């Protein structure tokens, strides 16, 4: 079964050999997982969030397990864009699978500088713009919660990286996610990925302290799958650019649910922590799952959700 | 040896300690994974199928021991994950990835002092089993629960275990004093100290190591989600002594850069 597809953007298309990607922040730079599977068997991988300068992240504890999920307030610890381009990218099989750089910045200008730096990197297939990270006090959440700011960032990245497919990752921590989706589409986004983590909190009754040093963090894992599915469904109806589904995906069936409601591809995130070969296993299992469900053409299946006339 | 991910079968789960005791200790025996070489101090991530969807993370465990036919991990019931593990039965399936991280150094002719606190004894079972000259190794073990809760017998076969139980006020001070004395002896012999246990214990050992200038490795235990360096949950800060310049005084992953560190290279 041919699983290849193309995310048809407004400026640039992003061809993928299959719809299974890995989500930013859960798959390192990819090389950490090369021992658990064939990276080239994935449709692509989104590298962990990159900033212009190295960042040390938030104080520990910065992760906590919750029921069917986890909270993180890692705060985008990373080695910076130069280290990514010089040390990480050469190790990745970017000729055989799509390597997508997830970018984070604290200002529109910094986003533009970062995008410009990556625009010339042959190994980077696309940029995923993180307008929605809730962890960093300086910015993140503000961009993702304000349609004008999200649009300003998207437009700046679009201008600064004219050779790249621009994917914008949306936050679910908003009243109406379709407002954000429409705005970023208007200013040139090629695709949208959703959702980023949901802002949450956990406490310890014994110590009477928050479980995270940062008090609040982003919830991910199977617990958020229904929210993610709802967001993808709403966004896919609101825009014409392709949508990539993220949130609680572990199995091939989970992935197909996202395709059914309108996603063209998916990202496996916290699932990579359930087992380090989760994304590889999902990609390998997808053809059999399609066969079981009588899906002959994946492209035709995408967005084929059967609805009553009232919707 | 590259780590891999596989499913192993539970052979048995053997309770340790007195029956009815409040804290519960178990040796979990699994079929042997495919990997051939490992170093004591390395660990595996274990995720039994019975974790379902509600317990997302695998749990990190130091490898206690491996034989030609099985792998043994040792755990104490501390939370919902280990509680669920205590329900494992013969034939149950456990997802295992490893061997992970960096283990302890082993220098066969160097006088070596092993310092274990509580469950920190676990990696030393494999260590004394694999050490080619165990007569160069001594061990001091501090613990709170009854000695029968810990896998002491399998160490005693190779290296005599000097143990101190903390029950009353003053026991802890006595233990700390004994650590200091034994470390001083090893420092005089230009020997090596290897320690594993709770963080306050590690801090004490680290302070003595600095003061005495003795070579010392510490095995750290942090909350982990992935075990492979991706989640960045388990980071600890390095000192100016860290060998890679760009990583000095920066967070590094305990799972991939450790869990065993040279005592002068990390902040606790």
Coordinates of C-alpha atoms in Angstrom, one line a residue:
Chain A
X1 CA 0.0 0.0 0.0
X2 CA 1.4 3.4 -1.0
X3 CA 1.4 5.6 2.1
X4 CA 3.2 8.5 0.5
X5 CA 1.6 11.9 0.5
X6 CA 2.3 15.6 0.0
X7 CA 1.4 18.4 2.3
X8 CA 0.4 20.9 -0.3
X9 CA 1.3 24.3 1.0
X10 CA 0.6 27.8 -0.3
X11 CA 4.2 28.4 -1.1
X12 CA 6.0 25.1 -0.7
X13 CA 4.8 21.5 -0.7
X14 CA 6.2 19.0 1.7
X15 CA 6.4 15.5 0.3
X16 CA 6.4 12.7 2.9
X17 CA 6.9 9.0 2.4
X18 CA 4.2 8.2 4.9
X19 CA 2.0 10.1 7.3
X20 CA 3.9 9.2 10.5
X21 CA 6.1 11.9 12.0
X22 CA 7.6 12.3 15.5
X23 CA 6.7 15.3 17.6
X24 CA 9.1 18.0 18.8
X25 CA 10.5 17.6 22.2
X26 CA 9.8 13.8 22.4
X27 CA 12.3 12.4 20.0
X28 CA 15.4 14.4 20.8
X29 CA 17.3 15.1 17.6
X30 CA 16.3 11.7 16.2
X31 CA 19.8 10.2 16.7
X32 CA 18.9 9.2 20.2
X33 CA 16.3 6.8 18.7
X34 CA 18.4 5.4 15.8
X35 CA 19.2 2.3 17.8
X36 CA 15.5 1.5 18.2
X37 CA 14.4 1.6 14.6
X38 CA 15.1 2.8 11.1
X39 CA 14.7 6.6 11.0
X40 CA 14.2 6.4 7.2
X41 CA 11.1 4.3 7.7
X42 CA 9.4 7.4 9.3
X43 CA 7.5 10.0 7.2
X44 CA 9.6 12.6 9.0
X45 CA 10.8 13.8 12.3
X46 CA 10.4 17.1 14.1
X47 CA 13.5 18.0 16.0
X48 CA 13.3 19.3 19.5
X49 CA 12.7 23.1 19.8
X50 CA 15.6 25.2 18.6
X51 CA 16.3 28.7 19.7
X52 CA 18.8 31.3 18.3
X53 CA 21.0 31.0 21.4
X54 CA 21.5 27.9 23.6
X55 CA 18.9 27.7 26.5
X56 CA 19.4 25.9 29.8
X57 CA 15.6 25.4 30.4
X58 CA 13.7 25.5 33.6
X59 CA 14.7 24.2 37.1
X60 CA 13.9 20.6 38.1
X61 CA 11.6 18.8 38.7
X62 CA 10.4 19.6 35.2
X63 CA 8.4 16.5 34.4
X64 CA 5.7 14.6 36.3
X65 CA 3.6 11.6 35.4
X66 CA -0.2 12.0 35.6
X67 CA -3.0 9.6 34.8
X68 CA -2.7 8.6 31.1
X69 CA -0.4 11.6 30.5
X70 CA 2.4 13.7 31.8
X71 CA 3.2 17.3 32.5
X72 CA 6.4 19.0 31.4
X73 CA 8.0 22.4 32.0
X74 CA 11.4 21.6 30.4
X75 CA 11.5 25.2 29.1
X76 CA 13.0 24.4 25.7
X77 CA 16.5 23.5 26.9
X78 CA 18.5 23.2 23.7
X79 CA 22.0 23.8 22.3
X80 CA 21.0 26.6 19.9
X81 CA 20.7 26.8 16.2
X82 CA 24.4 26.7 15.3
X83 CA 24.9 23.4 17.2
X84 CA 21.8 22.0 15.5
X85 CA 23.1 22.8 12.0
X86 CA 26.7 21.8 12.6
X87 CA 26.5 18.9 15.0
X88 CA 23.0 17.3 14.8
X89 CA 21.8 17.8 11.3
X90 CA 24.8 16.0 9.6
X91 CA 24.0 12.9 11.6
X92 CA 20.4 12.7 10.4
X93 CA 19.3 10.9 7.2
X94 CA 17.6 14.0 5.8
X95 CA 18.0 12.9 2.2
X96 CA 15.7 9.9 2.9
X97 CA 13.2 11.4 5.4
X98 CA 11.9 14.8 6.2
X99 CA 13.7 16.6 9.0
X100 CA 11.6 19.4 10.3
X101 CA 13.1 22.1 12.6
X102 CA 10.9 23.3 15.4
X103 CA 11.7 26.9 16.1
X104 CA 11.1 29.0 19.2
X105 CA 11.9 32.6 19.9
X106 CA 11.0 35.3 22.4
X107 CA 10.3 38.0 19.8
X108 CA 9.2 38.4 16.2
X109 CA 12.6 39.6 15.2
X110 CA 14.3 36.6 16.8
X111 CA 11.9 34.3 15.0
X112 CA 12.9 35.9 11.7
X113 CA 16.6 35.6 12.5
X114 CA 16.2 32.0 13.4
X115 CA 14.2 31.2 10.3
X116 CA 16.7 33.1 8.1
X117 CA 19.5 31.0 9.5
X118 CA 17.7 27.7 8.7
X119 CA 16.5 28.8 5.3
X120 CA 19.8 27.9 3.7
X121 CA 20.1 24.5 5.4
X122 CA 19.6 21.9 2.7
X123 CA 18.9 19.2 5.4
X124 CA 15.9 21.0 6.8
X125 CA 12.7 20.1 4.9
X126 CA 10.4 22.5 6.8
X127 CA 10.1 24.8 9.7
X128 CA 7.6 24.1 12.4
X129 CA 6.9 27.4 14.2
X130 CA 6.3 27.0 17.9
X131 CA 3.9 29.8 18.7
X132 CA 2.3 27.9 21.5
X133 CA 4.8 26.6 24.1
X134 CA 3.3 27.4 27.5
X135 CA 6.5 27.0 29.4
X136 CA 8.7 29.9 28.9
X137 CA 7.7 32.9 30.9
X138 CA 9.1 35.4 28.4
X139 CA 6.9 34.6 25.5
X140 CA 5.5 31.4 24.0
X141 CA 2.0 31.4 25.3
X142 CA 1.5 35.0 24.4
X143 CA 2.2 34.4 20.7
X144 CA -0.1 31.4 20.5
X145 CA -3.0 33.0 22.4
X146 CA -3.2 36.2 20.4
X147 CA -4.2 35.8 16.7
X148 CA -2.4 39.0 15.7
X149 CA 0.9 38.0 17.4
X150 CA 0.7 34.5 15.9
X151 CA 0.1 36.1 12.5
X152 CA 3.0 38.5 13.0
X153 CA 5.3 35.6 13.8
X154 CA 4.1 33.5 10.9
X155 CA 4.5 36.3 8.4
X156 CA 8.0 37.1 9.7
X157 CA 9.1 33.5 9.4
X158 CA 7.5 33.2 5.9
X159 CA 9.5 36.2 4.7
X160 CA 12.7 35.1 6.4
X161 CA 12.6 31.6 5.1
X162 CA 11.3 31.9 1.5
X163 CA 12.7 28.5 0.5
X164 CA 11.0 26.4 3.2
X165 CA 7.6 24.8 3.9
X166 CA 6.3 26.7 7.0
X167 CA 4.2 24.7 9.4
X168 CA 2.7 26.5 12.4
X169 CA 2.0 24.5 15.6
X170 CA -1.1 25.8 17.4
X171 CA -1.9 25.8 21.1
X172 CA -5.2 24.4 22.4
X173 CA -5.1 26.9 25.2
X174 CA -7.4 29.3 23.4
X175 CA -11.1 29.9 23.2
X176 CA -11.4 29.3 19.5
X177 CA -8.5 27.6 17.8
X178 CA -10.0 28.3 14.3
X179 CA -9.4 32.0 14.7
X180 CA -5.7 31.3 15.0
X181 CA -5.7 28.8 12.2
X182 CA -7.4 31.2 9.8
X183 CA -5.0 34.0 10.6
X184 CA -1.8 32.0 10.1
X185 CA -3.2 30.7 6.9
X186 CA -4.0 34.2 5.7
X187 CA -0.4 35.3 6.2
X188 CA 1.2 32.4 4.4
X189 CA 1.5 29.3 6.6
X190 CA 1.9 26.2 4.4
X191 CA 0.4 23.8 7.0
X192 CA -0.8 23.7 10.6
X193 CA 0.1 21.2 13.2
X194 CA -2.1 20.9 16.3
X195 CA -2.1 20.5 19.2
X196 CA 0.7 21.6 21.5
X197 CA 0.3 20.7 25.2
X198 CA -2.5 21.8 27.4
X199 CA -1.6 23.9 30.4
X200 CA -1.9 21.8 33.5
X201 CA -0.8 21.4 37.1
X202 CA -0.1 18.7 39.7
X203 CA 0.5 18.9 43.4
X204 CA 1.9 16.7 46.1
X205 CA -0.3 16.4 49.2
X206 CA 2.5 15.2 51.4
X207 CA 4.9 18.1 50.8
X208 CA 2.1 20.5 49.9
X209 CA 4.2 21.7 47.0
X210 CA 3.6 21.8 43.3
X211 CA 5.0 18.7 41.5
X212 CA 6.8 20.9 39.0
X213 CA 9.3 23.6 40.0
X214 CA 7.7 25.8 37.4
X215 CA 4.3 25.1 39.1
X216 CA 2.4 24.7 35.8
X217 CA 3.4 22.7 32.7
X218 CA 2.1 21.2 29.4
X219 CA 0.0 18.1 29.6
X220 CA 0.5 15.5 26.9
X221 CA -0.2 11.8 26.3
X222 CA -3.4 9.8 25.7
X223 CA -5.2 12.0 28.2
X224 CA -5.3 14.8 25.7
X225 CA -6.3 12.8 22.6
X226 CA -10.0 13.8 22.6
X227 CA -9.0 17.5 22.8
X228 CA -6.5 17.1 20.0
X229 CA -9.0 15.2 17.8
X230 CA -11.6 17.9 18.3
X231 CA -9.1 20.7 17.5
X232 CA -7.9 18.9 14.3
X233 CA -11.5 18.4 13.2
X234 CA -12.3 22.1 13.8
X235 CA -9.2 23.4 12.2
X236 CA -9.4 21.1 9.2
X237 CA -12.8 22.5 8.4
X238 CA -11.7 26.1 8.9
X239 CA -8.7 26.2 6.6
X240 CA -7.6 24.9 3.2
X241 CA -4.0 24.2 4.1
X242 CA -3.1 20.7 5.4
X243 CA -3.4 19.9 9.1
X244 CA -1.0 17.6 11.0
X245 CA -2.6 15.9 14.0
X246 CA -0.7 15.6 17.3
X247 CA -1.9 14.6 20.8
X248 CA -1.9 11.2 22.5
X249 CA -1.2 9.1 19.4
X250 CA 0.1 5.6 20.3
X251 CA -1.3 3.2 17.8
X252 CA -2.1 3.0 14.1
X253 CA -5.8 3.2 15.0
X254 CA -5.1 6.4 16.9
X255 CA -3.4 7.8 13.8
X256 CA -6.2 6.8 11.5
X257 CA -8.7 8.6 13.8
X258 CA -6.9 11.8 13.2
X259 CA -6.8 11.2 9.5
X260 CA -10.5 10.5 9.5
X261 CA -11.3 13.9 11.1
X262 CA -9.2 15.7 8.5
X263 CA -5.5 15.5 9.3
X264 CA -3.2 14.6 6.4
X265 CA -0.4 13.3 8.7
X266 CA 0.3 12.8 12.4
X267 CA 3.0 13.2 14.9
X268 CA 3.8 10.7 17.7
X269 CA 4.9 12.5 20.8
X270 CA 4.6 11.2 24.3
X271 CA 4.0 7.8 22.8
X272 CA 7.8 7.7 22.2
X273 CA 8.1 7.5 26.0
X274 CA 5.8 4.5 26.3
X275 CA 8.3 2.7 24.2
X276 CA 11.3 4.1 22.2
X277 CA 10.2 2.3 19.1
X278 CA 6.6 3.5 19.2
X279 CA 6.7 5.6 16.0
X280 CA 8.5 2.9 14.1
X281 CA 6.0 0.3 15.3
X282 CA 3.1 2.6 14.3
X283 CA 4.5 3.2 10.8
X284 CA 5.0 -0.5 10.3
X285 CA 1.5 -1.4 11.6
X286 CA -0.3 1.2 9.5
X287 CA -0.8 -0.8 6.3
X288 CA -2.2 -3.8 8.2
X289 CA -4.5 -1.5 10.2
X290 CA -5.8 0.1 6.9
X291 CA -6.4 -3.4 5.5
X292 CA -8.4 -4.4 8.6
X293 CA -10.6 -1.3 8.3
X294 CA -11.1 -1.6 4.6
X295 CA -9.1 1.6 3.8
X296 CA -7.8 1.3 0.2
X297 CA -6.8 4.9 -0.5
X298 CA -5.4 6.8 2.5
X299 CA -5.8 10.2 0.7
X300 CA -9.5 9.5 0.1
X301 CA -9.9 8.4 3.7
X302 CA -8.5 11.7 5.1
X303 CA -11.4 13.8 6.2
X304 CA -14.0 11.3 5.3
X305 CA -15.8 11.5 8.7
X306 CA -19.5 10.8 8.3
X307 CA -21.6 13.6 9.8
X308 CA -25.3 14.3 10.1
X309 CA -26.6 17.2 8.0
X310 CA -26.8 19.4 11.1
X311 CA -23.0 19.7 10.9
Chain B
X1 CA 26.6 -2.7 22.6
X2 CA 23.7 -0.7 21.3
X3 CA 20.6 -0.7 23.5
X4 CA 17.5 -2.2 22.1
X5 CA 13.8 -2.5 22.9
X6 CA 12.2 -5.9 23.4
X7 CA 9.5 -7.7 25.2
X8 CA 10.6 -10.1 28.0
X9 CA 8.6 -12.6 30.0
X10 CA 8.4 -12.6 33.8
X11 CA 9.9 -15.8 35.2
X12 CA 9.1 -15.0 38.8
X13 CA 8.7 -12.3 41.4
X14 CA 10.4 -13.1 44.7
X15 CA 9.4 -11.1 47.8
X16 CA 12.2 -10.2 50.1
X17 CA 12.0 -9.3 53.8
X18 CA 9.6 -10.3 56.5
X19 CA 6.1 -11.1 55.5
X20 CA 3.6 -8.4 56.4
X21 CA 6.2 -5.7 56.6
X22 CA 5.0 -2.3 55.5
X23 CA 7.5 -1.7 52.8
X24 CA 7.7 -4.4 50.1
X25 CA 10.7 -5.5 48.3
X26 CA 10.9 -7.8 45.3
X27 CA 13.4 -9.4 43.0
X28 CA 11.9 -9.5 39.5
X29 CA 13.4 -12.2 37.3
X30 CA 12.9 -11.8 33.5
X31 CA 14.0 -13.8 30.5
X32 CA 17.3 -12.6 29.2
X33 CA 17.3 -9.8 26.7
X34 CA 19.3 -10.2 23.4
X35 CA 22.1 -7.9 24.3
X36 CA 25.3 -9.5 25.5
X37 CA 27.4 -7.0 27.3
X38 CA 26.5 -4.6 30.1
X39 CA 28.3 -2.8 32.9
X40 CA 27.2 -2.7 36.5
X41 CA 25.6 0.7 37.2
X42 CA 23.8 0.7 33.8
X43 CA 20.0 0.5 33.9
X44 CA 17.0 -0.6 32.0
X45 CA 13.6 0.9 31.5
X46 CA 10.8 -1.5 32.4
X47 CA 7.2 -1.1 31.3
X48 CA 5.0 -4.0 32.1
X49 CA 1.9 -4.5 29.8
X50 CA -0.3 -4.1 32.9
X51 CA 0.6 -0.4 33.0
X52 CA -2.0 0.0 30.3
X53 CA -2.6 3.5 29.2
X54 CA -3.0 5.0 32.6
X55 CA 0.7 4.7 33.7
X56 CA 2.6 6.2 30.7
X57 CA 6.2 6.0 31.8
X58 CA 8.4 3.0 32.0
X59 CA 10.4 2.8 35.3
X60 CA 14.2 3.0 35.4
X61 CA 15.9 0.2 37.4
X62 CA 19.6 -0.5 37.8
X63 CA 20.5 -3.9 36.5
X64 CA 20.9 -6.1 39.6
X65 CA 22.4 -9.1 37.9
X66 CA 22.4 -11.1 34.6
X67 CA 23.0 -14.7 34.1
X68 CA 23.1 -16.7 30.8
X69 CA 19.4 -17.3 31.2
X70 CA 17.8 -14.3 32.9
X71 CA 18.0 -10.7 34.1
X72 CA 17.2 -9.7 37.6
X73 CA 15.9 -6.3 38.7
X74 CA 15.1 -5.4 42.2
X75 CA 12.5 -3.0 43.4
X76 CA 10.7 -1.5 46.4
X77 CA 7.0 -0.7 46.2
X78 CA 7.0 3.1 46.3
X79 CA 4.3 4.4 44.1
X80 CA 1.6 3.4 41.6
X81 CA 4.1 2.0 39.0
X82 CA 5.9 -0.3 41.5
X83 CA 2.6 -1.2 43.0
X84 CA 1.4 -2.4 39.6
X85 CA 4.7 -4.2 39.2
X86 CA 4.1 -6.1 42.5
X87 CA 1.1 -7.7 40.8
X88 CA 3.3 -9.3 38.0
X89 CA 3.0 -13.1 37.6
X90 CA 4.9 -15.8 35.7
X91 CA 4.5 -15.3 32.0
X92 CA 3.5 -11.7 32.1
X93 CA 5.1 -9.5 29.4
X94 CA 7.3 -6.5 30.2
X95 CA 8.7 -4.1 27.6
X96 CA 12.4 -3.5 28.3
X97 CA 14.9 -1.2 26.8
X98 CA 18.5 -1.1 27.6
X99 CA 21.3 -1.4 28.6
X100 CA 21.2 2.3 29.2
X101 CA 23.7 4.9 30.5
X102 CA 27.2 4.7 31.8
X103 CA 28.1 2.2 34.5
X104 CA 30.8 2.2 37.2
X105 CA 34.5 1.9 36.4
X106 CA 36.1 -1.4 37.4
X107 CA 39.8 -1.4 38.1
X108 CA 40.7 -4.8 39.2
X109 CA 43.9 -3.9 41.2
X110 CA 42.6 -0.7 42.8
X111 CA 41.3 -0.9 46.4
X112 CA 37.7 -0.1 45.9
X113 CA 35.1 0.9 48.5
X114 CA 31.4 0.4 47.6
X115 CA 29.0 2.6 49.6
X116 CA 25.4 1.7 49.3
X117 CA 22.3 3.4 50.9
X118 CA 19.1 1.4 50.9
X119 CA 18.1 0.3 47.4
X120 CA 21.5 1.7 46.2
X121 CA 22.8 -1.7 46.9
X122 CA 21.3 -3.1 43.7
X123 CA 23.9 -2.3 41.1
X124 CA 26.6 -3.6 43.4
X125 CA 25.3 -7.2 43.2
X126 CA 26.4 -7.3 39.6
X127 CA 29.5 -5.4 40.4
X128 CA 30.9 -7.8 42.9
X129 CA 29.8 -10.8 40.7
X130 CA 31.8 -9.4 37.7
X131 CA 34.8 -8.1 39.5
X132 CA 37.8 -10.3 38.7
X133 CA 39.6 -9.7 42.0
X134 CA 36.8 -9.2 44.6
X135 CA 39.4 -9.3 47.5
X136 CA 40.3 -5.7 46.5
X137 CA 36.7 -4.7 47.1
X138 CA 35.0 -3.7 50.4
X139 CA 31.5 -2.6 51.1
X140 CA 29.6 -0.5 53.5
X141 CA 25.8 -0.6 53.5
X142 CA 23.4 1.7 55.3
X143 CA 19.7 0.8 55.4
X144 CA 16.5 1.6 57.2
X145 CA 14.5 -1.6 56.7
X146 CA 15.4 -5.1 58.0
X147 CA 18.5 -6.5 56.3
X148 CA 16.4 -9.4 54.9
X149 CA 14.7 -6.8 52.6
X150 CA 17.8 -6.4 50.5
X151 CA 19.8 -8.7 48.2
X152 CA 22.7 -8.8 50.6
X153 CA 23.4 -12.6 50.4
X154 CA 24.4 -12.5 46.7
X155 CA 27.0 -9.8 47.6
X156 CA 28.3 -11.6 50.7
X157 CA 29.3 -14.6 48.5
X158 CA 32.0 -12.4 47.0
X159 CA 32.6 -9.4 49.3
X160 CA 31.8 -9.2 53.0
X161 CA 29.0 -6.6 53.5
X162 CA 29.5 -4.3 56.5
X163 CA 26.0 -3.1 57.3
X164 CA 24.6 -0.5 59.6
X165 CA 20.8 -0.1 60.1
X166 CA 19.3 3.3 60.9
X167 CA 16.7 2.8 63.6
X168 CA 17.3 5.3 66.3
X169 CA 18.6 8.8 66.8
X170 CA 22.4 8.7 66.5
X171 CA 22.5 5.8 64.0
X172 CA 22.7 8.2 61.1
X173 CA 25.6 10.1 62.6
X174 CA 27.3 6.9 63.3
X175 CA 26.9 5.8 59.7
X176 CA 28.2 9.1 58.4
X177 CA 31.2 8.8 60.7
X178 CA 31.9 5.3 59.4
X179 CA 31.6 6.5 55.8
X180 CA 34.2 9.2 56.6
X181 CA 36.6 6.7 58.3
X182 CA 36.3 4.2 55.5
X183 CA 36.8 6.8 52.8
X184 CA 39.9 8.1 54.6
X185 CA 41.3 4.6 54.5
X186 CA 40.7 4.3 50.8
X187 CA 42.1 7.8 50.2
X188 CA 45.3 6.7 52.0
X189 CA 45.5 3.7 49.7
X190 CA 44.9 5.9 46.6
X191 CA 41.8 3.8 46.0
X192 CA 38.4 4.3 44.4
X193 CA 35.0 5.0 46.0
X194 CA 31.7 4.0 44.3
X195 CA 28.4 5.1 45.8
X196 CA 24.8 4.6 45.1
X197 CA 21.8 5.7 47.2
X198 CA 19.5 8.5 48.1
X199 CA 20.6 12.1 47.2
X200 CA 21.4 13.3 50.8
X201 CA 23.7 10.3 51.1
X202 CA 25.3 11.1 47.7
X203 CA 25.9 14.7 48.9
X204 CA 27.6 13.5 52.0
X205 CA 29.9 11.1 50.1
X206 CA 30.6 13.9 47.5
X207 CA 31.6 16.3 50.3
X208 CA 34.0 13.8 51.8
X209 CA 35.4 12.9 48.4
X210 CA 36.2 16.6 47.7
X211 CA 37.7 17.1 51.2
X212 CA 39.9 14.0 50.9
X213 CA 40.7 14.2 47.2
X214 CA 39.7 10.6 46.7
X215 CA 38.5 9.4 43.3
X216 CA 34.8 8.8 43.6
X217 CA 31.8 7.9 41.4
X218 CA 28.2 8.6 42.3
X219 CA 25.2 6.9 40.8
X220 CA 22.3 9.4 40.6
X221 CA 18.6 8.7 40.6
X222 CA 16.3 11.2 38.9
X223 CA 12.7 11.1 37.6
X224 CA 12.9 9.9 34.0
X225 CA 10.3 9.5 31.3
X226 CA 12.3 8.1 28.4
X227 CA 15.7 6.8 29.5
X228 CA 17.3 7.7 26.2
X229 CA 18.1 11.4 26.5
X230 CA 15.0 12.8 24.8
X231 CA 12.6 14.0 27.5
X232 CA 15.1 16.2 29.4
X233 CA 13.3 15.5 32.6
X234 CA 16.2 13.9 34.5
X235 CA 18.9 16.6 34.0
X236 CA 21.5 17.5 36.6
X237 CA 24.0 20.4 36.6
X238 CA 27.6 19.9 35.7
X239 CA 30.5 21.7 37.4
X240 CA 33.5 23.4 35.9
X241 CA 35.3 20.0 36.0
X242 CA 33.0 18.6 33.3
X243 CA 35.2 17.2 30.5
X244 CA 33.3 18.8 27.6
X245 CA 33.9 22.6 27.8
X246 CA 30.6 23.5 26.2
X247 CA 28.6 21.5 28.7
X248 CA 30.3 23.0 31.9
X249 CA 27.9 24.4 34.5
X250 CA 25.0 23.2 32.3
X251 CA 22.2 20.7 32.6
X252 CA 23.0 17.2 31.3
X253 CA 20.8 14.1 31.1
X254 CA 21.3 11.7 33.9
X255 CA 20.1 8.8 31.7
X256 CA 22.7 9.2 29.0
X257 CA 25.6 11.1 30.6
X258 CA 25.1 9.1 33.8
X259 CA 23.6 7.6 35.9
X260 CA 27.2 7.2 37.2
X261 CA 29.2 10.4 37.4
X262 CA 32.6 11.4 38.8
X263 CA 31.8 13.1 42.1
X264 CA 33.6 16.4 41.1
X265 CA 31.7 16.8 37.8
X266 CA 28.1 17.2 39.0
X267 CA 26.3 19.5 41.4
X268 CA 23.9 17.8 43.8

